[in-house]
Amino acid sequence: MFDGNWRVTVEKGVDPIGEGLRKMGISADILTVVGILMSVATAFIIGNGYLRWGFVAMVATGIPDLLDGAVAKASGSASKRGAFFDSSIDRFSDAFVFGGLSWYYAANFPGTLSVLPVAVMSAALITSYLRAKGELLGFDAKGGIMERAERFILLAAGLAFPRILEPVLWVMLVLTCVTVVQRFFKVWKQATAEMHADRAAAAAKN
């Protein structure tokens, strides 16, 4: 939802910051690397039980992730290579943070609860895969009720208020699974329409 409704507005807002960072000699790739290193630190903080500090660290990781695109745009260095690098690092960052949560639950609440963050991460990876595969095939695969920005906001809220962290993770799991279904059928509908159009065109030729 965020991608469709707010991303363009936010990107315009950070464009001047991106220009300032470019003048300082900071590249988009540097920001992307800083982001992944901060995600590792965030995972370590959360895994050791410092959830509110994990909230602070997680919010901090969002800053380079937000600004790397603006810097690339300001420097005229936006490319498919950069988009691939940024998207790949985003997946690693998510895995580190949810891994930290799993570590925290395994250490403090022995049992199956430690699997919950892994389940959310798995559903999130399927969501990302559906978009990547759909766009590779030429279809619009964006959208859904729980995209990365929504996951970031909800998880940050759960870390800021640890008493609601477990319910937040359950909500994230359910809504991310809903997003998986939404994206699957969005691509399926487009692929079906294309298949019928191809068959109709082939029949017309005959």
Coordinates of N, CA and C in Angstrom, one line a residue:
M1 N 0.8 -1.2 0.0 CA 0.0 0.0 0.0 C 0.9 1.3 0.0
F2 N 1.9 1.2 0.8 CA 2.8 2.4 0.9 C 3.4 2.7 -0.5
D3 N 3.9 1.7 -1.2 CA 4.5 1.9 -2.5 C 3.5 2.6 -3.4
G4 N 2.3 2.3 -3.4 CA 1.3 2.8 -4.3 C 0.9 4.2 -4.0
N5 N 0.8 4.5 -2.7 CA 0.2 5.8 -2.2 C 1.2 6.9 -1.7
W6 N 2.3 6.5 -1.2 CA 3.2 7.5 -0.6 C 4.6 7.5 -1.1
R7 N 5.1 6.5 -1.7 CA 6.5 6.4 -2.1 C 6.9 7.6 -2.9
V8 N 6.2 8.0 -3.9 CA 6.6 9.1 -4.8 C 6.7 10.4 -4.0
T9 N 5.7 10.6 -3.1 CA 5.8 11.8 -2.2 C 7.0 11.8 -1.3
V10 N 7.3 10.7 -0.7 CA 8.5 10.6 0.2 C 9.7 10.8 -0.6
E11 N 9.8 10.2 -1.8 CA 11.1 10.3 -2.6 C 11.3 11.8 -2.9
K12 N 10.3 12.5 -3.3 CA 10.4 13.9 -3.6 C 10.9 14.7 -2.4
G13 N 10.4 14.3 -1.2 CA 10.8 15.0 0.0 C 12.3 14.8 0.3
V14 N 12.9 13.7 0.0 CA 14.3 13.4 0.4 C 15.2 13.7 -0.8
D15 N 14.7 14.1 -1.9 CA 15.6 14.5 -3.0 C 16.7 15.5 -2.6
P16 N 16.3 16.6 -1.9 CA 17.3 17.6 -1.6 C 18.4 17.0 -0.6
I17 N 18.0 16.1 0.2 CA 19.0 15.4 1.1 C 20.0 14.6 0.3
G18 N 19.4 13.9 -0.7 CA 20.2 13.1 -1.6 C 21.2 13.9 -2.4
E19 N 20.8 15.1 -2.8 CA 21.7 16.0 -3.5 C 22.8 16.5 -2.5
G20 N 22.5 16.8 -1.3 CA 23.5 17.2 -0.3 C 24.5 16.1 0.0
L21 N 24.0 14.8 0.1 CA 25.0 13.7 0.3 C 25.9 13.5 -0.9
R22 N 25.3 13.7 -2.1 CA 26.1 13.5 -3.3 C 27.3 14.5 -3.3
K23 N 27.0 15.7 -2.9 CA 28.0 16.7 -2.9 C 29.1 16.4 -1.8
M24 N 28.7 15.7 -0.8 CA 29.7 15.2 0.2 C 30.5 14.0 -0.2
G25 N 30.2 13.5 -1.4 CA 31.0 12.4 -1.9 C 30.4 11.0 -1.4
I26 N 29.2 11.0 -0.9 CA 28.7 9.7 -0.4 C 27.8 9.1 -1.5
S27 N 28.1 7.9 -1.9 CA 27.5 7.2 -3.0 C 26.3 6.3 -2.4
A28 N 25.4 6.0 -3.3 CA 24.3 5.1 -3.0 C 24.7 3.8 -2.5
D29 N 25.8 3.2 -3.1 CA 26.3 1.9 -2.6 C 26.8 2.0 -1.2
I30 N 27.5 3.1 -0.9 CA 28.0 3.2 0.5 C 26.8 3.2 1.5
L31 N 25.7 3.9 1.2 CA 24.6 3.9 2.1 C 23.9 2.6 2.2
T32 N 23.9 1.8 1.1 CA 23.3 0.5 1.1 C 24.1 -0.4 2.0
V33 N 25.5 -0.3 1.9 CA 26.3 -1.1 2.8 C 26.2 -0.7 4.2
V34 N 26.1 0.6 4.5 CA 25.9 1.0 5.9 C 24.6 0.5 6.4
G35 N 23.6 0.4 5.6 CA 22.3 -0.1 6.0 C 22.3 -1.6 6.4
I36 N 23.1 -2.4 5.7 CA 23.1 -3.8 6.0 C 24.0 -4.0 7.3
L37 N 25.0 -3.2 7.5 CA 25.8 -3.3 8.7 C 25.0 -2.9 9.9
M38 N 24.1 -1.9 9.7 CA 23.2 -1.5 10.8 C 22.2 -2.5 11.1
S39 N 21.8 -3.3 10.1 CA 20.8 -4.3 10.3 C 21.4 -5.5 11.1
V40 N 22.7 -5.8 10.9 CA 23.4 -6.8 11.7 C 23.4 -6.3 13.1
A41 N 23.8 -5.1 13.4 CA 23.8 -4.5 14.7 C 22.4 -4.6 15.4
T42 N 21.4 -4.3 14.6 CA 20.0 -4.3 15.1 C 19.6 -5.7 15.5
A43 N 20.0 -6.7 14.7 CA 19.7 -8.1 15.0 C 20.4 -8.5 16.3
F44 N 21.6 -8.1 16.5 CA 22.4 -8.4 17.7 C 21.7 -7.8 19.0
I45 N 21.3 -6.5 18.8 CA 20.6 -5.8 19.9 C 19.3 -6.5 20.3
I46 N 18.5 -6.8 19.3 CA 17.2 -7.5 19.6 C 17.5 -8.8 20.2
G47 N 18.4 -9.6 19.6 CA 18.6 -10.9 20.1 C 19.1 -11.0 21.5
N48 N 19.7 -9.9 22.0 CA 20.1 -9.9 23.4 C 19.1 -9.3 24.3
G49 N 17.9 -9.1 23.8 CA 16.8 -8.7 24.6 C 16.6 -7.2 24.8
Y50 N 17.4 -6.3 24.1 CA 17.2 -4.9 24.3 C 16.2 -4.4 23.2
L51 N 15.0 -4.7 23.4 CA 14.0 -4.5 22.4 C 13.7 -3.0 22.1
R52 N 13.7 -2.2 23.1 CA 13.5 -0.7 22.8 C 14.7 -0.1 22.1
W53 N 15.9 -0.6 22.5 CA 17.1 -0.1 21.8 C 17.1 -0.7 20.4
G54 N 16.5 -1.9 20.2 CA 16.3 -2.5 18.9 C 15.4 -1.6 18.0
F55 N 14.4 -1.0 18.7 CA 13.5 -0.1 18.0 C 14.3 1.1 17.4
V56 N 15.1 1.7 18.3 CA 15.9 2.8 17.9 C 16.9 2.4 16.7
A57 N 17.5 1.3 16.9 CA 18.5 0.8 15.9 C 17.7 0.5 14.5
M58 N 16.5 -0.1 14.6 CA 15.8 -0.4 13.4 C 15.4 0.9 12.7
V59 N 14.9 1.9 13.4 CA 14.5 3.1 12.8 C 15.8 3.7 12.1
A60 N 16.9 3.6 12.8 CA 18.2 4.2 12.2 C 18.5 3.4 10.9
T61 N 18.2 2.1 10.8 CA 18.6 1.4 9.6 C 17.7 1.9 8.4
G62 N 16.5 2.4 8.7 CA 15.7 2.9 7.7 C 16.2 4.1 7.0
I63 N 17.1 4.9 7.6 CA 17.5 6.1 7.1 C 18.4 5.9 5.8
P64 N 19.5 5.1 5.9 CA 20.2 4.8 4.6 C 19.4 4.1 3.5
D65 N 18.5 3.3 4.0 CA 17.6 2.6 3.0 C 16.7 3.6 2.3
L66 N 16.3 4.6 3.0 CA 15.5 5.7 2.4 C 16.3 6.6 1.5
L67 N 17.5 6.8 1.8 CA 18.3 7.9 1.1 C 19.1 7.3 0.0
D68 N 19.4 6.0 -0.1 CA 20.3 5.5 -1.2 C 19.7 5.8 -2.6
G69 N 18.4 5.7 -2.7 CA 17.8 6.0 -4.0 C 17.9 7.4 -4.4
A70 N 17.7 8.3 -3.4 CA 17.8 9.7 -3.6 C 19.2 10.1 -4.0
V71 N 20.2 9.5 -3.4 CA 21.6 9.8 -3.8 C 21.9 9.3 -5.2
A72 N 21.4 8.1 -5.6 CA 21.6 7.6 -6.9 C 20.9 8.5 -7.9
K73 N 19.8 9.0 -7.6 CA 19.1 9.9 -8.5 C 19.8 11.2 -8.7
A74 N 20.3 11.7 -7.6 CA 21.0 13.0 -7.6 C 22.3 12.9 -8.4
S75 N 23.0 11.8 -8.3 CA 24.3 11.6 -9.0 C 24.1 11.1 -10.4
G76 N 22.9 10.7 -10.8 CA 22.7 10.2 -12.1 C 23.3 8.8 -12.3
S77 N 23.4 8.1 -11.1 CA 24.0 6.8 -11.2 C 23.0 5.6 -11.0
A78 N 21.7 6.0 -11.0 CA 20.7 5.0 -10.9 C 20.8 4.0 -12.1
S79 N 20.8 2.7 -11.7 CA 21.0 1.7 -12.7 C 20.3 0.4 -12.3
K80 N 20.3 -0.6 -13.2 CA 19.7 -1.9 -12.9 C 20.6 -2.6 -11.9
R81 N 21.9 -2.4 -12.0 CA 22.9 -3.0 -11.1 C 22.6 -2.5 -9.6
G82 N 22.4 -1.1 -9.5 CA 22.1 -0.6 -8.2 C 20.8 -1.0 -7.7
A83 N 19.8 -1.1 -8.5 CA 18.5 -1.6 -8.1 C 18.6 -3.1 -7.6
F84 N 19.4 -3.9 -8.3 CA 19.5 -5.3 -7.9 C 20.3 -5.4 -6.6
F85 N 21.3 -4.6 -6.4 CA 22.1 -4.5 -5.2 C 21.2 -4.1 -4.0
D86 N 20.5 -3.0 -4.2 CA 19.6 -2.5 -3.1 C 18.5 -3.5 -2.7
S87 N 17.9 -4.1 -3.7 CA 16.8 -5.1 -3.4 C 17.4 -6.3 -2.7
S88 N 18.5 -6.8 -3.2 CA 19.1 -8.0 -2.5 C 19.5 -7.7 -1.1
I89 N 20.1 -6.5 -0.8 CA 20.5 -6.1 0.5 C 19.3 -6.0 1.4
D90 N 18.2 -5.5 0.9 CA 16.9 -5.4 1.6 C 16.5 -6.7 2.2
R91 N 16.6 -7.8 1.3 CA 16.2 -9.1 1.8 C 17.1 -9.6 2.9
F92 N 18.4 -9.3 2.8 CA 19.4 -9.7 3.8 C 19.1 -9.0 5.1
S93 N 18.8 -7.7 5.0 CA 18.5 -6.9 6.2 C 17.2 -7.4 6.9
D94 N 16.2 -7.8 6.2 CA 15.0 -8.3 6.8 C 15.3 -9.6 7.5
A95 N 16.1 -10.5 6.8 CA 16.5 -11.8 7.4 C 17.3 -11.6 8.7
F96 N 18.2 -10.6 8.8 CA 18.9 -10.4 10.0 C 18.0 -10.0 11.1
V97 N 17.1 -9.0 10.8 CA 16.2 -8.5 11.9 C 15.3 -9.6 12.4
F98 N 14.7 -10.3 11.5 CA 13.8 -11.4 12.0 C 14.6 -12.5 12.6
G99 N 15.8 -12.7 12.2 CA 16.7 -13.7 12.8 C 17.0 -13.3 14.2
G100 N 17.2 -12.0 14.5 CA 17.4 -11.5 15.8 C 16.2 -11.7 16.7
L101 N 15.0 -11.5 16.2 CA 13.8 -11.8 16.9 C 13.7 -13.3 17.3
S102 N 14.0 -14.1 16.4 CA 13.9 -15.6 16.6 C 14.9 -15.9 17.7
W103 N 16.1 -15.4 17.6 CA 17.1 -15.6 18.7 C 16.6 -15.1 20.0
Y104 N 16.0 -14.0 20.1 CA 15.4 -13.4 21.3 C 14.4 -14.4 21.9
Y105 N 13.5 -14.8 21.1 CA 12.4 -15.7 21.6 C 13.0 -17.1 22.0
A106 N 13.9 -17.6 21.3 CA 14.5 -18.9 21.6 C 15.3 -18.8 22.9
A107 N 15.9 -17.7 23.2 CA 16.7 -17.6 24.4 C 15.8 -17.3 25.7
N108 N 14.7 -16.6 25.5 CA 13.9 -16.2 26.6 C 12.5 -16.9 26.8
F109 N 12.0 -17.5 25.7 CA 10.7 -18.2 25.8 C 10.9 -19.5 25.1
P110 N 11.5 -20.5 25.7 CA 11.7 -21.8 25.1 C 10.4 -22.4 24.6
G111 N 10.4 -23.0 23.4 CA 9.2 -23.5 22.8 C 9.1 -23.1 21.4
T112 N 7.9 -23.1 20.9 CA 7.7 -22.9 19.4 C 7.6 -21.4 19.1
L113 N 7.5 -20.6 20.1 CA 7.4 -19.1 19.7 C 8.5 -18.6 18.9
S114 N 9.7 -19.2 19.0 CA 10.8 -18.7 18.2 C 10.6 -18.9 16.7
V115 N 9.6 -19.7 16.4 CA 9.4 -20.0 14.9 C 8.5 -18.9 14.3
L116 N 7.8 -18.1 15.2 CA 6.9 -17.1 14.6 C 7.6 -16.1 13.8
P117 N 8.8 -15.5 14.2 CA 9.5 -14.5 13.3 C 9.9 -15.2 12.0
V118 N 10.3 -16.5 12.1 CA 10.7 -17.2 10.9 C 9.6 -17.3 9.9
A119 N 8.4 -17.6 10.5 CA 7.2 -17.7 9.6 C 6.9 -16.4 8.9
V120 N 7.0 -15.3 9.7 CA 6.7 -14.0 9.1 C 7.8 -13.7 8.0
M121 N 9.0 -14.0 8.2 CA 10.1 -13.8 7.3 C 9.8 -14.6 6.0
S122 N 9.4 -15.9 6.2 CA 9.2 -16.8 5.1 C 8.1 -16.2 4.2
A123 N 7.0 -15.8 4.8 CA 5.9 -15.2 4.0 C 6.3 -13.9 3.3
A124 N 7.2 -13.1 4.0 CA 7.7 -11.9 3.3 C 8.5 -12.2 2.1
L125 N 9.3 -13.3 2.2 CA 10.2 -13.6 1.1 C 9.3 -14.1 -0.1
I126 N 8.3 -14.9 0.2 CA 7.4 -15.3 -0.9 C 6.7 -14.1 -1.5
T127 N 6.3 -13.1 -0.7 CA 5.8 -11.9 -1.3 C 6.8 -11.2 -2.2
S128 N 8.0 -11.1 -1.8 CA 9.0 -10.5 -2.7 C 9.3 -11.3 -3.9
Y129 N 9.3 -12.7 -3.8 CA 9.5 -13.5 -4.9 C 8.4 -13.4 -6.0
L130 N 7.1 -13.3 -5.5 CA 6.0 -13.1 -6.4 C 6.1 -11.9 -7.2
R131 N 6.6 -10.8 -6.6 CA 6.7 -9.5 -7.3 C 7.9 -9.7 -8.3
A132 N 9.0 -10.2 -7.9 CA 10.1 -10.4 -8.8 C 9.8 -11.3 -10.0
K133 N 9.2 -12.4 -9.7 CA 8.8 -13.3 -10.8 C 7.8 -12.7 -11.7
G134 N 6.8 -12.1 -11.1 CA 5.7 -11.5 -11.9 C 6.3 -10.4 -12.9
E135 N 7.2 -9.5 -12.3 CA 7.7 -8.4 -13.1 C 8.7 -9.0 -14.2
L136 N 9.4 -10.1 -13.9 CA 10.2 -10.7 -14.9 C 9.4 -11.2 -16.1
L137 N 8.2 -11.6 -15.8 CA 7.3 -12.1 -16.9 C 6.5 -11.0 -17.6
G138 N 6.8 -9.8 -17.1 CA 6.1 -8.6 -17.7 C 4.8 -8.2 -17.1
F139 N 4.5 -8.7 -15.9 CA 3.2 -8.3 -15.3 C 3.4 -7.3 -14.1
D140 N 2.4 -6.6 -13.8 CA 2.4 -5.8 -12.6 C 2.1 -6.6 -11.4
A141 N 3.1 -6.7 -10.5 CA 3.0 -7.6 -9.3 C 3.1 -6.8 -8.0
K142 N 3.0 -5.5 -8.1 CA 3.2 -4.7 -6.9 C 1.9 -4.7 -6.1
G143 N 1.9 -4.2 -4.9 CA 0.7 -4.0 -4.1 C 0.5 -5.0 -3.1
G144 N -0.6 -4.9 -2.4 CA -0.9 -5.8 -1.3 C -1.0 -5.0 0.0
I145 N -1.7 -5.7 1.0 CA -2.0 -5.0 2.2 C -0.8 -4.9 3.1
M146 N 0.2 -5.7 3.0 CA 1.4 -5.8 3.8 C 2.7 -5.8 3.0
E147 N 3.2 -4.7 2.6 CA 4.4 -4.6 1.9 C 5.5 -4.3 2.9
R148 N 6.8 -4.1 2.4 CA 7.9 -4.0 3.3 C 7.8 -2.8 4.2
A149 N 7.2 -1.7 3.7 CA 7.1 -0.5 4.5 C 6.1 -0.7 5.7
E150 N 5.0 -1.4 5.4 CA 4.1 -1.7 6.5 C 4.7 -2.7 7.5
R151 N 5.5 -3.7 7.0 CA 6.1 -4.6 8.0 C 7.1 -3.8 8.9
F152 N 7.8 -2.9 8.3 CA 8.8 -2.1 9.0 C 8.1 -1.3 10.1
I153 N 7.0 -0.6 9.8 CA 6.2 0.2 10.7 C 5.7 -0.6 11.9
L154 N 5.0 -1.8 11.5 CA 4.4 -2.6 12.5 C 5.5 -3.2 13.5
L155 N 6.6 -3.7 12.9 CA 7.6 -4.3 13.7 C 8.3 -3.2 14.6
A156 N 8.5 -2.0 14.1 CA 9.0 -0.9 14.9 C 8.1 -0.7 16.1
A157 N 6.8 -0.7 15.9 CA 5.8 -0.5 17.0 C 5.9 -1.6 18.0
G158 N 6.1 -2.8 17.5 CA 6.2 -3.9 18.5 C 7.4 -3.9 19.3
L159 N 8.5 -3.4 18.7 CA 9.8 -3.3 19.5 C 9.7 -2.1 20.5
A160 N 9.0 -1.0 20.1 CA 8.9 0.1 21.0 C 8.0 -0.2 22.2
F161 N 7.0 -1.1 22.0 CA 6.1 -1.5 23.1 C 6.2 -3.1 23.1
P162 N 7.2 -3.6 23.8 CA 7.4 -5.1 23.8 C 6.2 -5.9 24.2
R163 N 5.3 -5.4 25.0 CA 4.1 -6.2 25.4 C 3.2 -6.5 24.3
I164 N 3.3 -5.8 23.2 CA 2.4 -6.1 22.0 C 3.2 -6.7 20.9
L165 N 4.5 -7.0 21.2 CA 5.3 -7.6 20.1 C 4.8 -8.9 19.5
E166 N 4.4 -9.8 20.4 CA 3.9 -11.1 19.9 C 2.6 -10.9 19.1
P167 N 1.6 -10.2 19.6 CA 0.4 -10.0 18.8 C 0.7 -9.3 17.4
V168 N 1.7 -8.3 17.5 CA 2.1 -7.6 16.2 C 2.6 -8.6 15.2
L169 N 3.4 -9.6 15.7 CA 4.0 -10.6 14.8 C 2.9 -11.5 14.2
W170 N 1.9 -11.8 15.0 CA 0.8 -12.6 14.5 C 0.0 -11.8 13.4
V171 N -0.2 -10.6 13.7 CA -0.9 -9.7 12.7 C -0.1 -9.6 11.4
M172 N 1.2 -9.4 11.6 CA 2.1 -9.4 10.4 C 2.0 -10.6 9.6
L173 N 2.0 -11.8 10.3 CA 2.0 -13.1 9.6 C 0.7 -13.2 8.8
V174 N -0.4 -12.9 9.4 CA -1.7 -13.0 8.7 C -1.8 -12.1 7.5
L175 N -1.4 -10.8 7.7 CA -1.6 -9.9 6.7 C -0.5 -10.1 5.5
T176 N 0.6 -10.6 5.9 CA 1.6 -10.9 4.9 C 1.1 -12.1 4.0
C177 N 0.5 -13.1 4.7 CA -0.1 -14.2 3.9 C -1.2 -13.7 3.0
V178 N -2.0 -12.8 3.5 CA -3.0 -12.2 2.6 C -2.4 -11.5 1.4
T179 N -1.3 -10.8 1.6 CA -0.6 -10.2 0.5 C -0.1 -11.2 -0.5
V180 N 0.4 -12.3 0.0 CA 0.9 -13.4 -0.9 C -0.3 -13.8 -1.8
V181 N -1.5 -14.0 -1.2 CA -2.6 -14.4 -2.0 C -3.0 -13.3 -3.0
Q182 N -3.0 -12.0 -2.5 CA -3.3 -10.9 -3.4 C -2.4 -10.8 -4.6
R183 N -1.1 -10.9 -4.4 CA -0.2 -10.8 -5.5 C -0.3 -12.0 -6.4
F184 N -0.5 -13.2 -5.9 CA -0.6 -14.4 -6.7 C -1.7 -14.2 -7.7
F185 N -2.9 -13.9 -7.2 CA -4.1 -13.8 -8.0 C -4.0 -12.5 -9.0
K186 N -3.3 -11.5 -8.5 CA -3.1 -10.3 -9.4 C -2.3 -10.7 -10.7
V187 N -1.2 -11.5 -10.5 CA -0.4 -12.0 -11.6 C -1.2 -13.0 -12.4
W188 N -1.9 -13.9 -11.7 CA -2.6 -15.0 -12.3 C -3.7 -14.4 -13.3
K189 N -4.4 -13.4 -12.8 CA -5.4 -12.8 -13.6 C -4.8 -12.2 -14.9
Q190 N -3.7 -11.5 -14.8 CA -3.0 -10.9 -15.9 C -2.5 -12.0 -16.9
A191 N -1.9 -13.0 -16.3 CA -1.4 -14.1 -17.1 C -2.5 -14.8 -17.9
T192 N -3.6 -15.0 -17.2 CA -4.8 -15.7 -17.8 C -5.3 -14.8 -19.0
A193 N -5.4 -13.5 -18.8 CA -5.9 -12.6 -19.8 C -5.0 -12.6 -21.0
E194 N -3.7 -12.7 -20.8 CA -2.7 -12.7 -21.8 C -2.8 -14.0 -22.6
M195 N -3.0 -15.1 -21.9 CA -3.1 -16.4 -22.5 C -4.3 -16.5 -23.4
H196 N -5.4 -16.0 -23.0 CA -6.6 -16.0 -23.8 C -6.4 -15.1 -25.0
A197 N -5.7 -13.9 -24.8 CA -5.5 -13.0 -26.0 C -4.6 -13.7 -27.0
D198 N -3.6 -14.4 -26.5 CA -2.7 -15.1 -27.5 C -3.4 -16.2 -28.2
R199 N -4.3 -16.9 -27.5 CA -5.1 -18.0 -28.2 C -6.0 -17.4 -29.2
A200 N -6.6 -16.2 -28.9 CA -7.6 -15.6 -29.8 C -6.8 -15.1 -31.0
A201 N -5.6 -14.5 -30.8 CA -4.8 -14.1 -31.9 C -4.4 -15.2 -32.8
A202 N -4.0 -16.3 -32.2 CA -3.6 -17.5 -33.0 C -4.8 -18.1 -33.8
A203 N -6.0 -18.1 -33.2 CA -7.2 -18.6 -33.9 C -7.5 -17.7 -35.0
A204 N -7.4 -16.3 -34.8 CA -7.7 -15.4 -35.9 C -6.8 -15.6 -37.1
K205 N -5.5 -16.0 -36.9 CA -4.6 -16.2 -38.0 C -5.0 -17.4 -38.8
N206 N -5.5 -18.4 -38.1 CA -5.9 -19.6 -38.7 C -7.3 -19.4 -39.4

